[in-house]
């Protein structure tokens, strides 16, 4: 075994979610539902299923609904209990965690993903940890949770691991892109990382998606780092500094990915998750036929 156990996961949830406005004006993007569950619940369930013991939300102003979702709702539970609505009662309580398992830290200004991760430094300490982006919804039916696949890879190789997938060349501008000598491998070696390159400058078409297992050294680099031209402290830049110092791999995970940070991706996720729901599936198929042109 090359590495210590990964038991903590950071969930950066302090962004403004401007691509989903006006829905996200007063509702956190992470609370948008896919079918009947908010995005944040899918991500937390994935982490818990993967054996993560400590959930760390990096939150901000206007995000209180997230805290409320993971707290008891006394009046609601009492009312459901009195009316014998046991199934509904189970739905609102089964994902609650033991006291102390979820921790919150505030990112006072949304200065980027890297800065959000840095806010969790003291709660992580000196151990490898996971980062999970709630927008990036993973459907892993029949497979291990996506973050568990990364943890398994980390157990084998040590060092840093990021989830990766192929993207069309014209879309490299939207992602962090890998420079790798073995793009087609399941566990490509990372020799460079470029944040949102133009297609003509992209070293590959392999992009980072929102799951990471990183060494705590990343905090040293984040602390030293200044904001880029958009005013943000990028996680990709801090990770790039660790290349060559430790093993660093991408993992082609086995799961279907949905980018719920934009309207079309969120809509697709709703259709895909409803289509695999046994009760809803027949009606979803008829609805799709009704609106297909
Ligand atoms: P995004 O790049 O999707 O940013 O962040 P955003 O602000 O949420 O959304 P848009 O681009 O304005 O529509 C990826 C993840 O990092 C978090 C977000 O909450 C999201 O989960 N994040 C981003 C922070 O926690 N803090 C930040 O400063 C920026």
PDB file of N, CA and C in Angstrom, residues 40-92:
ATOM      1  N   UNK A  40     -26.829  18.022  -4.559  1.00  0.00           N
ATOM      2  CA  UNK A  40     -25.888  17.816  -3.454  1.00  0.00           C
ATOM      3  C   UNK A  40     -26.114  16.463  -2.786  1.00  0.00           C
ATOM      4  N   UNK A  41     -27.354  16.009  -2.766  1.00  0.00           N
ATOM      5  CA  UNK A  41     -27.636  14.723  -2.119  1.00  0.00           C
ATOM      6  C   UNK A  41     -27.035  13.556  -2.906  1.00  0.00           C
ATOM      7  N   UNK A  42     -27.108  13.657  -4.247  1.00  0.00           N
ATOM      8  CA  UNK A  42     -26.477  12.609  -5.061  1.00  0.00           C
ATOM      9  C   UNK A  42     -24.983  12.525  -4.734  1.00  0.00           C
ATOM     10  N   UNK A  43     -24.334  13.684  -4.652  1.00  0.00           N
ATOM     11  CA  UNK A  43     -22.877  13.689  -4.439  1.00  0.00           C
ATOM     12  C   UNK A  43     -22.526  13.160  -3.051  1.00  0.00           C
ATOM     13  N   UNK A  44     -23.303  13.564  -2.040  1.00  0.00           N
ATOM     14  CA  UNK A  44     -23.026  13.092  -0.680  1.00  0.00           C
ATOM     15  C   UNK A  44     -23.259  11.578  -0.599  1.00  0.00           C
ATOM     16  N   UNK A  45     -24.316  11.099  -1.226  1.00  0.00           N
ATOM     17  CA  UNK A  45     -24.579   9.653  -1.196  1.00  0.00           C
ATOM     18  C   UNK A  45     -23.453   8.876  -1.885  1.00  0.00           C
ATOM     19  N   UNK A  46     -22.942   9.451  -2.978  1.00  0.00           N
ATOM     20  CA  UNK A  46     -21.810   8.799  -3.663  1.00  0.00           C
ATOM     21  C   UNK A  46     -20.604   8.690  -2.717  1.00  0.00           C
ATOM     22  N   UNK A  47     -20.332   9.777  -2.001  1.00  0.00           N
ATOM     23  CA  UNK A  47     -19.181   9.795  -1.083  1.00  0.00           C
ATOM     24  C   UNK A  47     -19.357   8.791   0.052  1.00  0.00           C
ATOM     25  N   UNK A  48     -20.542   8.775   0.637  1.00  0.00           N
ATOM     26  CA  UNK A  48     -20.793   7.880   1.778  1.00  0.00           C
ATOM     27  C   UNK A  48     -20.687   6.419   1.315  1.00  0.00           C
ATOM     28  N   UNK A  49     -21.251   6.153   0.127  1.00  0.00           N
ATOM     29  CA  UNK A  49     -21.176   4.787  -0.418  1.00  0.00           C
ATOM     30  C   UNK A  49     -19.725   4.377  -0.683  1.00  0.00           C
ATOM     31  N   UNK A  50     -18.886   5.379  -0.932  1.00  0.00           N
ATOM     32  CA  UNK A  50     -17.466   5.099  -1.203  1.00  0.00           C
ATOM     33  C   UNK A  50     -16.655   4.951   0.080  1.00  0.00           C
ATOM     34  N   UNK A  51     -17.297   5.113   1.226  1.00  0.00           N
ATOM     35  CA  UNK A  51     -16.580   4.939   2.490  1.00  0.00           C
ATOM     36  C   UNK A  51     -16.017   6.221   3.076  1.00  0.00           C
ATOM     37  N   UNK A  52     -16.379   7.359   2.478  1.00  0.00           N
ATOM     38  CA  UNK A  52     -15.927   8.648   3.037  1.00  0.00           C
ATOM     39  C   UNK A  52     -16.591   8.846   4.401  1.00  0.00           C
ATOM     40  N   UNK A  53     -15.801   9.297   5.364  1.00  0.00           N
ATOM     41  CA  UNK A  53     -16.329   9.420   6.732  1.00  0.00           C
ATOM     42  C   UNK A  53     -16.627  10.867   7.121  1.00  0.00           C
ATOM     43  N   UNK A  54     -15.953  11.797   6.450  1.00  0.00           N
ATOM     44  CA  UNK A  54     -16.161  13.215   6.802  1.00  0.00           C
ATOM     45  C   UNK A  54     -16.474  14.024   5.555  1.00  0.00           C
ATOM     46  N   UNK A  55     -17.588  14.737   5.623  1.00  0.00           N
ATOM     47  CA  UNK A  55     -18.054  15.559   4.504  1.00  0.00           C
ATOM     48  C   UNK A  55     -17.768  17.012   4.870  1.00  0.00           C
ATOM     49  N   UNK A  56     -17.060  17.706   3.991  1.00  0.00           N
ATOM     50  CA  UNK A  56     -16.745  19.116   4.289  1.00  0.00           C
ATOM     51  C   UNK A  56     -17.334  19.995   3.187  1.00  0.00           C
ATOM     52  N   UNK A  57     -18.327  20.790   3.542  1.00  0.00           N
ATOM     53  CA  UNK A  57     -18.928  21.711   2.580  1.00  0.00           C
ATOM     54  C   UNK A  57     -18.223  23.051   2.675  1.00  0.00           C
ATOM     55  N   UNK A  58     -17.719  23.526   1.550  1.00  0.00           N
ATOM     56  CA  UNK A  58     -17.197  24.896   1.510  1.00  0.00           C
ATOM     57  C   UNK A  58     -18.326  25.742   0.965  1.00  0.00           C
ATOM     58  N   UNK A  59     -18.944  26.479   1.869  1.00  0.00           N
ATOM     59  CA  UNK A  59     -20.203  27.122   1.529  1.00  0.00           C
ATOM     60  C   UNK A  59     -20.045  28.650   1.546  1.00  0.00           C
ATOM     61  N   UNK A  60     -21.149  29.344   1.328  1.00  0.00           N
ATOM     62  CA  UNK A  60     -21.079  30.804   1.278  1.00  0.00           C
ATOM     63  C   UNK A  60     -22.431  31.390   1.650  1.00  0.00           C
ATOM     64  N   UNK A  61     -22.543  32.708   1.533  1.00  0.00           N
ATOM     65  CA  UNK A  61     -23.830  33.341   1.841  1.00  0.00           C
ATOM     66  C   UNK A  61     -24.897  32.825   0.855  1.00  0.00           C
ATOM     67  N   UNK A  62     -26.124  32.844   1.237  1.00  0.00           N
ATOM     68  CA  UNK A  62     -27.247  32.354   0.400  1.00  0.00           C
ATOM     69  C   UNK A  62     -27.234  30.844   0.177  1.00  0.00           C
ATOM     70  N   UNK A  63     -26.475  30.104   0.961  1.00  0.00           N
ATOM     71  CA  UNK A  63     -26.401  28.663   0.751  1.00  0.00           C
ATOM     72  C   UNK A  63     -27.012  27.895   1.919  1.00  0.00           C
ATOM     73  N   UNK A  64     -27.801  28.597   2.731  1.00  0.00           N
ATOM     74  CA  UNK A  64     -28.299  27.973   3.956  1.00  0.00           C
ATOM     75  C   UNK A  64     -29.205  26.768   3.681  1.00  0.00           C
ATOM     76  N   UNK A  65     -29.847  26.780   2.504  1.00  0.00           N
ATOM     77  CA  UNK A  65     -30.734  25.655   2.175  1.00  0.00           C
ATOM     78  C   UNK A  65     -29.973  24.336   2.186  1.00  0.00           C
ATOM     79  N   UNK A  66     -28.690  24.378   1.886  1.00  0.00           N
ATOM     80  CA  UNK A  66     -27.890  23.134   1.890  1.00  0.00           C
ATOM     81  C   UNK A  66     -27.780  22.609   3.320  1.00  0.00           C
ATOM     82  N   UNK A  67     -27.471  23.507   4.252  1.00  0.00           N
ATOM     83  CA  UNK A  67     -27.370  23.079   5.658  1.00  0.00           C
ATOM     84  C   UNK A  67     -28.708  22.533   6.135  1.00  0.00           C
ATOM     85  N   UNK A  68     -29.799  23.214   5.772  1.00  0.00           N
ATOM     86  CA  UNK A  68     -31.128  22.771   6.214  1.00  0.00           C
ATOM     87  C   UNK A  68     -31.462  21.385   5.662  1.00  0.00           C
ATOM     88  N   UNK A  69     -31.023  21.138   4.427  1.00  0.00           N
ATOM     89  CA  UNK A  69     -31.346  19.848   3.805  1.00  0.00           C
ATOM     90  C   UNK A  69     -30.719  18.684   4.573  1.00  0.00           C
ATOM     91  N   UNK A  70     -29.565  18.936   5.177  1.00  0.00           N
ATOM     92  CA  UNK A  70     -28.871  17.860   5.900  1.00  0.00           C
ATOM     93  C   UNK A  70     -29.120  17.925   7.409  1.00  0.00           C
ATOM     94  N   UNK A  71     -30.152  18.661   7.797  1.00  0.00           N
ATOM     95  CA  UNK A  71     -30.530  18.756   9.211  1.00  0.00           C
ATOM     96  C   UNK A  71     -31.914  18.115   9.369  1.00  0.00           C
ATOM     97  N   UNK A  72     -32.311  17.831  10.595  1.00  0.00           N
ATOM     98  CA  UNK A  72     -33.674  17.349  10.761  1.00  0.00           C
ATOM     99  C   UNK A  72     -34.641  18.507  10.488  1.00  0.00           C
ATOM    100  N   UNK A  73     -35.836  18.161  10.027  1.00  0.00           N
ATOM    101  CA  UNK A  73     -36.866  19.163   9.790  1.00  0.00           C
ATOM    102  C   UNK A  73     -38.007  18.793  10.734  1.00  0.00           C
ATOM    103  N   UNK A  74     -37.928  19.317  11.943  1.00  0.00           N
ATOM    104  CA  UNK A  74     -38.761  18.796  13.025  1.00  0.00           C
ATOM    105  C   UNK A  74     -40.257  18.794  12.688  1.00  0.00           C
ATOM    106  N   UNK A  75     -40.769  19.947  12.252  1.00  0.00           N
ATOM    107  CA  UNK A  75     -42.222  20.052  12.010  1.00  0.00           C
ATOM    108  C   UNK A  75     -42.659  19.109  10.892  1.00  0.00           C
ATOM    109  N   UNK A  76     -41.861  19.080   9.828  1.00  0.00           N
ATOM    110  CA  UNK A  76     -42.198  18.215   8.688  1.00  0.00           C
ATOM    111  C   UNK A  76     -42.214  16.742   9.119  1.00  0.00           C
ATOM    112  N   UNK A  77     -41.159  16.323   9.809  1.00  0.00           N
ATOM    113  CA  UNK A  77     -41.079  14.910  10.225  1.00  0.00           C
ATOM    114  C   UNK A  77     -42.230  14.560  11.172  1.00  0.00           C
ATOM    115  N   UNK A  78     -42.524  15.469  12.095  1.00  0.00           N
ATOM    116  CA  UNK A  78     -43.590  15.243  13.063  1.00  0.00           C
ATOM    117  C   UNK A  78     -44.934  15.083  12.341  1.00  0.00           C
ATOM    118  N   UNK A  79     -45.167  15.975  11.384  1.00  0.00           N
ATOM    119  CA  UNK A  79     -46.426  15.935  10.644  1.00  0.00           C
ATOM    120  C   UNK A  79     -46.533  14.649   9.824  1.00  0.00           C
ATOM    121  N   UNK A  80     -45.450  14.253   9.152  1.00  0.00           N
ATOM    122  CA  UNK A  80     -45.485  13.027   8.339  1.00  0.00           C
ATOM    123  C   UNK A  80     -45.717  11.809   9.232  1.00  0.00           C
ATOM    124  N   UNK A  81     -45.069  11.823  10.403  1.00  0.00           N
ATOM    125  CA  UNK A  81     -45.195  10.700  11.343  1.00  0.00           C
ATOM    126  C   UNK A  81     -46.651  10.585  11.812  1.00  0.00           C
ATOM    127  N   UNK A  82     -47.238  11.728  12.205  1.00  0.00           N
ATOM    128  CA  UNK A  82     -48.613  11.716  12.723  1.00  0.00           C
ATOM    129  C   UNK A  82     -49.609  11.270  11.661  1.00  0.00           C
ATOM    130  N   UNK A  83     -49.313  11.591  10.396  1.00  0.00           N
ATOM    131  CA  UNK A  83     -50.248  11.229   9.336  1.00  0.00           C
ATOM    132  C   UNK A  83     -49.931   9.860   8.725  1.00  0.00           C
ATOM    133  N   UNK A  84     -48.942   9.174   9.307  1.00  0.00           N
ATOM    134  CA  UNK A  84     -48.603   7.829   8.837  1.00  0.00           C
ATOM    135  C   UNK A  84     -47.967   7.811   7.457  1.00  0.00           C
ATOM    136  N   UNK A  85     -47.383   8.927   7.058  1.00  0.00           N
ATOM    137  CA  UNK A  85     -46.748   8.972   5.724  1.00  0.00           C
ATOM    138  C   UNK A  85     -45.317   8.453   5.848  1.00  0.00           C
ATOM    139  N   UNK A  86     -45.226   7.161   6.016  1.00  0.00           N
ATOM    140  CA  UNK A  86     -43.929   6.576   6.359  1.00  0.00           C
ATOM    141  C   UNK A  86     -42.916   6.612   5.224  1.00  0.00           C
ATOM    142  N   UNK A  87     -43.434   6.452   4.010  1.00  0.00           N
ATOM    143  CA  UNK A  87     -42.490   6.466   2.882  1.00  0.00           C
ATOM    144  C   UNK A  87     -41.862   7.850   2.734  1.00  0.00           C
ATOM    145  N   UNK A  88     -42.710   8.867   2.832  1.00  0.00           N
ATOM    146  CA  UNK A  88     -42.196  10.246   2.727  1.00  0.00           C
ATOM    147  C   UNK A  88     -41.241  10.547   3.883  1.00  0.00           C
ATOM    148  N   UNK A  89     -41.592  10.042   5.061  1.00  0.00           N
ATOM    149  CA  UNK A  89     -40.741  10.258   6.232  1.00  0.00           C
ATOM    150  C   UNK A  89     -39.363   9.636   6.010  1.00  0.00           C
ATOM    151  N   UNK A  90     -39.389   8.453   5.444  1.00  0.00           N
ATOM    152  CA  UNK A  90     -38.108   7.786   5.168  1.00  0.00           C
ATOM    153  C   UNK A  90     -37.293   8.593   4.145  1.00  0.00           C
ATOM    154  N   UNK A  91     -38.005   9.130   3.125  1.00  0.00           N
ATOM    155  CA  UNK A  91     -37.298   9.887   2.089  1.00  0.00           C
ATOM    156  C   UNK A  91     -36.588  11.124   2.640  1.00  0.00           C
ATOM    157  N   UNK A  92     -37.173  11.742   3.674  1.00  0.00           N
ATOM    158  CA  UNK A  92     -36.547  12.981   4.171  1.00  0.00           C
ATOM    159  C   UNK A  92     -35.548  12.724   5.299  1.00  0.00           C
TER     160      UNK A  92
END
